[in-house]
CSV table of C-alpha atoms and ligand atoms in Angstrom, one decimal:
chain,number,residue,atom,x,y,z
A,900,UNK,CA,118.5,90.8,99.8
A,901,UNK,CA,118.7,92.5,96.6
A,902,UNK,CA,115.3,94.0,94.7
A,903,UNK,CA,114.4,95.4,91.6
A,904,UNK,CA,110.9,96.7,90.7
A,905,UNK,CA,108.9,96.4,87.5
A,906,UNK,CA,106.5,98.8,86.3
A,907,UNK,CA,102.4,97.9,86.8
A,908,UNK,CA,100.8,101.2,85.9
A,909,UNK,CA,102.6,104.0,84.3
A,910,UNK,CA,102.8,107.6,85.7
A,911,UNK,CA,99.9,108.6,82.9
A,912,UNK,CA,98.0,105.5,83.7
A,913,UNK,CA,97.9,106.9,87.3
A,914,UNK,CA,97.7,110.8,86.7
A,915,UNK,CA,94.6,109.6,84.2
A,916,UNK,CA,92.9,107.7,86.7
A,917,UNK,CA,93.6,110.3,89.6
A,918,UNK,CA,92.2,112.7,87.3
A,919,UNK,CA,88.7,110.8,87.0
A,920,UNK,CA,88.1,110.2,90.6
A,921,UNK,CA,88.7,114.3,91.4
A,922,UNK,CA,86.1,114.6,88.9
A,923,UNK,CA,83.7,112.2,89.8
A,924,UNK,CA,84.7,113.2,93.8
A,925,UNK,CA,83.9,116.8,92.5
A,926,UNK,CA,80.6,115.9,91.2
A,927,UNK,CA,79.6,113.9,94.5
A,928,UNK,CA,80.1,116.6,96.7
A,929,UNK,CA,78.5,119.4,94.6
A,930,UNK,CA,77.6,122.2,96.9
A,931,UNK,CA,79.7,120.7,100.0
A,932,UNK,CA,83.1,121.5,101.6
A,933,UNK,CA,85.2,118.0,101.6
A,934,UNK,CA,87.7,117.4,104.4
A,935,UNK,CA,91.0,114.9,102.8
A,936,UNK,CA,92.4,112.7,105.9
A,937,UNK,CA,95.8,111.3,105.1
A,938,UNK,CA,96.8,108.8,106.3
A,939,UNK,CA,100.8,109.3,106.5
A,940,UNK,CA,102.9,108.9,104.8
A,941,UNK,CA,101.8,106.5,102.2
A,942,UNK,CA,98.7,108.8,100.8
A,943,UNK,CA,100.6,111.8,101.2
A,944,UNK,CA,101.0,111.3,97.3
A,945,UNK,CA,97.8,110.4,96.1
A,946,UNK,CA,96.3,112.9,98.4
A,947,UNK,CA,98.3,115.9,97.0
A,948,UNK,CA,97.6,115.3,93.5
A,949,UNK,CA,93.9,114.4,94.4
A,950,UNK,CA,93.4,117.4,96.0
A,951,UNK,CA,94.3,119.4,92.8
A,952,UNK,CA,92.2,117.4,90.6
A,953,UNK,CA,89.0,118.5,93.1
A,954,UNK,CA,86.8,121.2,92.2
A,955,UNK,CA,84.6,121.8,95.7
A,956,UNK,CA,86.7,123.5,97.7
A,957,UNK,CA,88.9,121.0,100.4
A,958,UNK,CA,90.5,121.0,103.3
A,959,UNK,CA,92.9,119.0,104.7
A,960,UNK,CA,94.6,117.1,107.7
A,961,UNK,CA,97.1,114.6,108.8
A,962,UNK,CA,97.3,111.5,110.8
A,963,UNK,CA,99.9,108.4,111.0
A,964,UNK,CA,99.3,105.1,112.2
A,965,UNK,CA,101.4,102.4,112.7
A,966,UNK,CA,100.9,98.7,110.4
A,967,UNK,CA,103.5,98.0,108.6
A,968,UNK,CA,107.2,97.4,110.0
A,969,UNK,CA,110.4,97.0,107.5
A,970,UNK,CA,108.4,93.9,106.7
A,971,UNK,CA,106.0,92.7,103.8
A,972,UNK,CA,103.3,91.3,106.2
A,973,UNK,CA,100.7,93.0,108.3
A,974,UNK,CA,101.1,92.8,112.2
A,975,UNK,CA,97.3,93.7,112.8
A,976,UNK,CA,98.8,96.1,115.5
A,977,UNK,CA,97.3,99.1,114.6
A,978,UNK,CA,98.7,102.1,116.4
A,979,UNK,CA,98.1,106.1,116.0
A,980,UNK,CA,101.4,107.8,115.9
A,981,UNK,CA,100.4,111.0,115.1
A,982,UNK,CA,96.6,112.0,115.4
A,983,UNK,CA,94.3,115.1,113.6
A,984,UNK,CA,94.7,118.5,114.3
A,985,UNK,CA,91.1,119.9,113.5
A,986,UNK,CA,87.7,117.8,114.8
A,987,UNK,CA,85.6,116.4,112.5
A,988,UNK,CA,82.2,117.1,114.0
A,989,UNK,CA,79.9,118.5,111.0
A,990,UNK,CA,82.7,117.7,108.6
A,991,UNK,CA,82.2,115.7,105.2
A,992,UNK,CA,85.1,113.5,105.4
A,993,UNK,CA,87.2,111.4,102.7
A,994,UNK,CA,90.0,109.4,104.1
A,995,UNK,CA,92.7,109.0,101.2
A,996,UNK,CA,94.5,105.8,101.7
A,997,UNK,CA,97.3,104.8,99.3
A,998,UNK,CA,96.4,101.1,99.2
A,999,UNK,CA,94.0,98.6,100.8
A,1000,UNK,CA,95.2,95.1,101.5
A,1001,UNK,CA,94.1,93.3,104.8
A,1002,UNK,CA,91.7,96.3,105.7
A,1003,UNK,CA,92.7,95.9,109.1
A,1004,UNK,CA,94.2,99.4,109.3
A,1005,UNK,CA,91.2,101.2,107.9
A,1006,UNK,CA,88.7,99.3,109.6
A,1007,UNK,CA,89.8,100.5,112.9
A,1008,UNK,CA,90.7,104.2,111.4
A,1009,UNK,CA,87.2,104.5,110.0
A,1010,UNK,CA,85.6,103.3,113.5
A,1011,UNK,CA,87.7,105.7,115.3
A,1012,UNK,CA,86.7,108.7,112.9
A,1013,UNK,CA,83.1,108.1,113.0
A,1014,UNK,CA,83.5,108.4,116.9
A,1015,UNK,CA,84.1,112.2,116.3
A,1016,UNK,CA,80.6,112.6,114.8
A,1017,UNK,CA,81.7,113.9,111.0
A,1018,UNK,CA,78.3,114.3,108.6
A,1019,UNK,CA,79.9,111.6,106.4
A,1020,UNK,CA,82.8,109.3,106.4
A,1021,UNK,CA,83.8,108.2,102.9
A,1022,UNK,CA,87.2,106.2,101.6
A,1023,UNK,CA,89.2,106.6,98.7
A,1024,UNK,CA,91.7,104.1,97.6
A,1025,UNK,CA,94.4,104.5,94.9
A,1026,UNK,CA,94.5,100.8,95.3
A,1027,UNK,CA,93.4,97.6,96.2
A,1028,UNK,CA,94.2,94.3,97.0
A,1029,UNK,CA,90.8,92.5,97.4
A,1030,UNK,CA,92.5,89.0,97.5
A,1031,UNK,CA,94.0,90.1,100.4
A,1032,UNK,CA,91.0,91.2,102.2
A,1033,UNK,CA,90.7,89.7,106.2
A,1034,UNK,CA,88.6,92.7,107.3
A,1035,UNK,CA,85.5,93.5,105.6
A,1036,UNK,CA,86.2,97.7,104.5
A,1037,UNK,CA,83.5,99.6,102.2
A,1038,UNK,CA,85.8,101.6,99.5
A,1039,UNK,CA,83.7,104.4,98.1
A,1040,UNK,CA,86.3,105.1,95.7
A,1041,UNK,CA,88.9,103.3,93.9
A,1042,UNK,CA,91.9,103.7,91.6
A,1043,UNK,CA,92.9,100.4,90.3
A,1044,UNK,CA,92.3,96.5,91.8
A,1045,UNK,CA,95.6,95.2,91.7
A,1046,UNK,CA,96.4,91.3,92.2
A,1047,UNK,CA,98.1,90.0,95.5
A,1048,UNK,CA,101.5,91.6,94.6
A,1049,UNK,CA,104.3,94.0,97.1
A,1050,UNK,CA,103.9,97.2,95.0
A,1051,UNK,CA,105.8,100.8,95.5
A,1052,UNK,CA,106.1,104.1,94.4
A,1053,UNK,CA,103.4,106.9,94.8
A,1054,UNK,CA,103.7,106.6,98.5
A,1055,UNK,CA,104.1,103.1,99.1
A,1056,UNK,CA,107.3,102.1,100.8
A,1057,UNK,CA,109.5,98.8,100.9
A,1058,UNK,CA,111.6,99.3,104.4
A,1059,UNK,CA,110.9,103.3,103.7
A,1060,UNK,CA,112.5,103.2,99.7
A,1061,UNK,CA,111.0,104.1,96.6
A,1062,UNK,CA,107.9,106.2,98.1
A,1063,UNK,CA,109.2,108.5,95.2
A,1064,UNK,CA,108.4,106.5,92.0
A,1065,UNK,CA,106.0,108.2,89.9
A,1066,UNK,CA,104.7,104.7,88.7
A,1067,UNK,CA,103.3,102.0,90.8
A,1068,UNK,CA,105.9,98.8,90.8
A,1069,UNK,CA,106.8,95.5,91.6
A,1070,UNK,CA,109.0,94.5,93.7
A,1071,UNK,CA,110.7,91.5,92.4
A,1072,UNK,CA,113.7,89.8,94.9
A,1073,UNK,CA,116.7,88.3,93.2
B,1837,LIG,P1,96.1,96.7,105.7
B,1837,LIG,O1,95.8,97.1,107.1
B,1837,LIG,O2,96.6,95.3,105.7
B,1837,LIG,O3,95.0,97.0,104.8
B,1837,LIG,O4,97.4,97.5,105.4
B,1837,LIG,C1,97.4,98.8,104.9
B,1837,LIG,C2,98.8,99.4,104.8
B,1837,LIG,O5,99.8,98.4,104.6
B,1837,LIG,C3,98.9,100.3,103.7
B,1837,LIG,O6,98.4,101.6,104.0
B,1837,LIG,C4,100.4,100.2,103.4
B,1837,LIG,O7,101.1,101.2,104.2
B,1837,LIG,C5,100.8,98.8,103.7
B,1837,LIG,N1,100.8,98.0,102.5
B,1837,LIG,C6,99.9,97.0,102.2
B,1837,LIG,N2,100.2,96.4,101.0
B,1837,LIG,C7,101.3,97.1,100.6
B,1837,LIG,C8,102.1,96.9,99.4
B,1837,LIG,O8,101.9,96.1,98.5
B,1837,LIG,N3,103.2,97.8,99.3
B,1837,LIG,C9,103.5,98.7,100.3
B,1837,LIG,N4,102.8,98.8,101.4
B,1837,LIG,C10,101.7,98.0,101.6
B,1838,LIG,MG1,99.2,103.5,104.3
Protein backbone atom coordinates (compact mmCIF):
# COMPACT_ATOMS: atom_id res chain seq x y z
CA UNK A 1 0.00 0.00 0.00
CA UNK A 2 1.23 3.41 -0.82
CA UNK A 3 1.71 6.37 2.07
CA UNK A 4 2.42 9.79 2.16
CA UNK A 5 2.83 11.85 5.38
CA UNK A 6 1.61 15.26 6.36
CA UNK A 7 3.28 17.49 8.58
CA UNK A 8 1.66 17.99 12.54
CA UNK A 9 4.35 19.85 14.25
CA UNK A 10 7.25 21.47 12.49
CA UNK A 11 10.95 20.79 13.32
CA UNK A 12 10.89 24.45 15.33
CA UNK A 13 7.64 23.50 16.90
CA UNK A 14 9.48 20.47 18.25
CA UNK A 15 13.19 21.87 18.85
CA UNK A 16 11.01 24.74 20.87
CA UNK A 17 9.19 22.44 22.94
CA UNK A 18 12.23 20.07 23.53
CA UNK A 19 13.98 23.10 24.57
CA UNK A 20 11.34 23.95 27.51
CA UNK A 21 11.16 20.56 28.98
CA UNK A 22 15.43 20.44 29.28
CA UNK A 23 14.74 23.57 31.10
CA UNK A 24 12.13 22.87 33.28
CA UNK A 25 13.90 19.03 33.61
CA UNK A 26 17.03 21.18 34.53
CA UNK A 27 15.30 23.08 37.17
CA UNK A 28 13.63 19.86 38.77
CA UNK A 29 16.66 18.12 39.32
CA UNK A 30 18.72 21.09 40.61
CA UNK A 31 21.59 19.71 42.61
CA UNK A 32 21.01 15.97 41.32
CA UNK A 33 22.78 13.72 38.68
CA UNK A 34 19.77 12.49 36.21
CA UNK A 35 20.16 9.11 34.50
CA UNK A 36 18.16 9.20 30.59
CA UNK A 37 16.74 5.51 29.80
CA UNK A 38 15.92 5.10 26.16
CA UNK A 39 13.92 3.14 25.18
CA UNK A 40 15.28 2.02 21.59
CA UNK A 41 15.11 3.02 18.96
CA UNK A 42 12.17 5.26 18.96
CA UNK A 43 13.54 7.85 21.75
CA UNK A 44 16.87 7.63 20.54
CA UNK A 45 15.86 11.09 18.92
CA UNK A 46 14.19 12.90 21.46
CA UNK A 47 16.64 11.61 23.93
CA UNK A 48 19.73 12.98 22.13
CA UNK A 49 18.44 16.38 21.64
CA UNK A 50 16.95 16.31 25.30
CA UNK A 51 20.06 15.54 26.68
CA UNK A 52 21.65 18.71 25.24
CA UNK A 53 19.03 20.94 26.29
CA UNK A 54 19.72 19.66 30.14
CA UNK A 55 21.84 21.60 32.40
CA UNK A 56 22.45 19.02 35.58
CA UNK A 57 24.82 16.86 34.47
CA UNK A 58 23.26 13.30 32.83
CA UNK A 59 24.00 10.07 32.16
CA UNK A 60 22.80 7.79 29.94
CA UNK A 61 21.67 4.10 28.96
CA UNK A 62 19.94 1.89 26.55
CA UNK A 63 17.33 -0.62 26.41
CA UNK A 64 14.89 -2.15 23.58
CA UNK A 65 11.74 -3.78 24.03
CA UNK A 66 9.61 -5.36 21.72
CA UNK A 67 5.61 -3.73 20.99
CA UNK A 68 5.20 -2.93 17.87
CA UNK A 69 5.55 -5.34 14.66
CA UNK A 70 5.43 -3.88 10.91
CA UNK A 71 1.97 -3.24 12.03
CA UNK A 72 -0.10 -0.05 13.24
CA UNK A 73 -1.70 -1.95 16.27
CA UNK A 74 -0.29 -2.91 19.62
CA UNK A 75 0.18 -6.75 20.34
CA UNK A 76 0.37 -6.09 24.25
CA UNK A 77 3.39 -8.61 24.07
CA UNK A 78 5.91 -6.77 25.62
CA UNK A 79 9.31 -8.18 25.35
CA UNK A 80 13.05 -6.85 26.43
CA UNK A 81 15.33 -7.27 23.46
CA UNK A 82 18.13 -5.58 24.74
CA UNK A 83 18.31 -4.72 28.54
CA UNK A 84 20.65 -1.79 30.69
CA UNK A 85 24.13 -1.91 31.03
CA UNK A 86 24.61 0.09 34.44
CA UNK A 87 22.08 -0.71 37.66
CA UNK A 88 19.95 1.75 38.72
CA UNK A 89 20.12 1.40 42.52
CA UNK A 90 20.60 5.05 43.98
CA UNK A 91 19.99 6.45 40.56
CA UNK A 92 17.48 9.38 39.75
CA UNK A 93 15.97 7.99 36.68
CA UNK A 94 14.00 9.65 33.60
CA UNK A 95 12.85 7.12 31.03
CA UNK A 96 12.49 9.08 27.58
CA UNK A 97 9.94 7.51 25.51
CA UNK A 98 9.16 8.84 22.03
CA UNK A 99 5.33 8.44 22.30
CA UNK A 100 2.68 7.12 24.64
CA UNK A 101 -0.36 5.44 23.15
CA UNK A 102 -1.85 2.23 24.85
CA UNK A 103 0.75 2.59 27.93
CA UNK A 104 1.00 -0.94 27.88
CA UNK A 105 4.72 -0.88 27.09
CA UNK A 106 5.69 1.63 29.72
CA UNK A 107 3.62 0.30 32.33
CA UNK A 108 5.43 -2.91 32.41
CA UNK A 109 9.01 -0.99 31.72
CA UNK A 110 8.39 1.36 34.70
CA UNK A 111 7.37 -1.83 37.04
CA UNK A 112 10.42 -3.55 35.91
CA UNK A 113 12.71 -0.43 36.65
CA UNK A 114 11.47 0.29 39.97
CA UNK A 115 12.41 -3.42 40.74
CA UNK A 116 16.14 -2.28 40.62
CA UNK A 117 15.54 0.13 43.59
CA UNK A 118 16.50 3.72 41.61
CA UNK A 119 15.79 6.94 44.19
CA UNK A 120 13.26 8.04 41.56
CA UNK A 121 11.58 6.82 38.53
CA UNK A 122 10.24 9.64 36.37
CA UNK A 123 8.73 9.65 32.46
CA UNK A 124 9.16 11.95 29.77
CA UNK A 125 7.04 11.74 26.70
CA UNK A 126 7.60 13.67 23.44
CA UNK A 127 4.12 12.59 22.89
CA UNK A 128 0.94 11.37 23.73
CA UNK A 129 -1.96 9.73 22.64
CA UNK A 130 -4.35 9.89 25.72
CA UNK A 131 -7.40 8.67 23.58
CA UNK A 132 -5.61 5.73 23.16
CA UNK A 133 -4.89 5.02 26.77
CA UNK A 134 -5.77 1.04 28.00
CA UNK A 135 -3.21 1.16 30.76
CA UNK A 136 -3.23 3.71 33.26
CA UNK A 137 0.76 5.42 32.97
CA UNK A 138 1.67 8.71 35.14
CA UNK A 139 3.72 11.07 32.47
CA UNK A 140 5.83 13.44 34.48
CA UNK A 141 6.61 15.19 31.35
CA UNK A 142 5.13 15.85 28.13
CA UNK A 143 5.77 17.36 24.68
CA UNK A 144 2.61 17.65 22.81
CA UNK A 145 -1.01 15.64 23.27
CA UNK A 146 -1.59 14.54 19.95
CA UNK A 147 -5.18 13.07 18.70
CA UNK A 148 -5.61 9.30 17.84
CA UNK A 149 -3.48 9.56 14.65
CA UNK A 150 -0.20 6.98 13.10
CA UNK A 151 2.45 9.70 13.41
CA UNK A 152 6.45 9.38 12.26
CA UNK A 153 9.51 11.06 12.21
CA UNK A 154 11.76 11.96 15.26
CA UNK A 155 12.09 8.30 16.04
CA UNK A 156 8.81 6.92 15.30
CA UNK A 157 8.80 4.35 12.61
CA UNK A 158 6.00 2.99 10.06
CA UNK A 159 7.46 -0.80 9.24
CA UNK A 160 11.14 0.86 10.29
CA UNK A 161 10.74 4.18 7.56
CA UNK A 162 10.83 7.69 8.24
CA UNK A 163 12.48 7.47 11.88
CA UNK A 164 14.58 10.35 10.18
CA UNK A 165 11.96 13.20 9.64
CA UNK A 166 12.81 16.16 11.64
CA UNK A 167 8.96 16.89 11.91
CA UNK A 168 6.42 14.72 13.42
CA UNK A 169 3.85 13.43 10.53
CA UNK A 170 0.96 11.80 9.39
CA UNK A 171 0.75 8.99 7.74
CA UNK A 172 -2.06 9.27 5.31
CA UNK A 173 -2.69 5.77 2.92
CA UNK A 174 -3.78 6.26 -0.59
P1 LIG B 1 2.02 1.47 23.80
O1 LIG B 1 2.54 0.30 24.57
O2 LIG B 1 0.74 1.13 23.07
O3 LIG B 1 1.90 2.73 24.59
O4 LIG B 1 3.01 1.66 22.59
C1 LIG B 1 4.13 2.39 22.68
C2 LIG B 1 4.99 2.16 21.46
O5 LIG B 1 4.20 1.91 20.29
C3 LIG B 1 5.77 3.40 21.15
O6 LIG B 1 6.98 3.45 21.86
C4 LIG B 1 5.96 3.29 19.66
O7 LIG B 1 7.10 2.51 19.38
C5 LIG B 1 4.73 2.58 19.17
N1 LIG B 1 3.71 3.55 18.67
C6 LIG B 1 2.55 3.91 19.26
N2 LIG B 1 1.88 4.82 18.53
C7 LIG B 1 2.65 5.06 17.44
C8 LIG B 1 2.51 5.95 16.31
O8 LIG B 1 1.55 6.73 16.14
N3 LIG B 1 3.53 5.90 15.39
C9 LIG B 1 4.62 5.09 15.53
N4 LIG B 1 4.78 4.27 16.57
C10 LIG B 1 3.81 4.24 17.52
MG1 LIG C 1 8.96 3.38 21.48
Amino acid sequence: MAEHVEIMLTEDEVDNRIREIGEQISKDYAGKMVHLICVLKGGSFFMTELAKRITVPVSLDFMSVSSYGGSTKSSGVVRIVKDLDEPLEGKDVLVVEDIVDSGRTLSYLLDMLRDRKPASVKLCTLLDKPDRRVVDVNVDYTGFQIPDEFVVGYGLDYDQKYRNLPYIGVVRFD
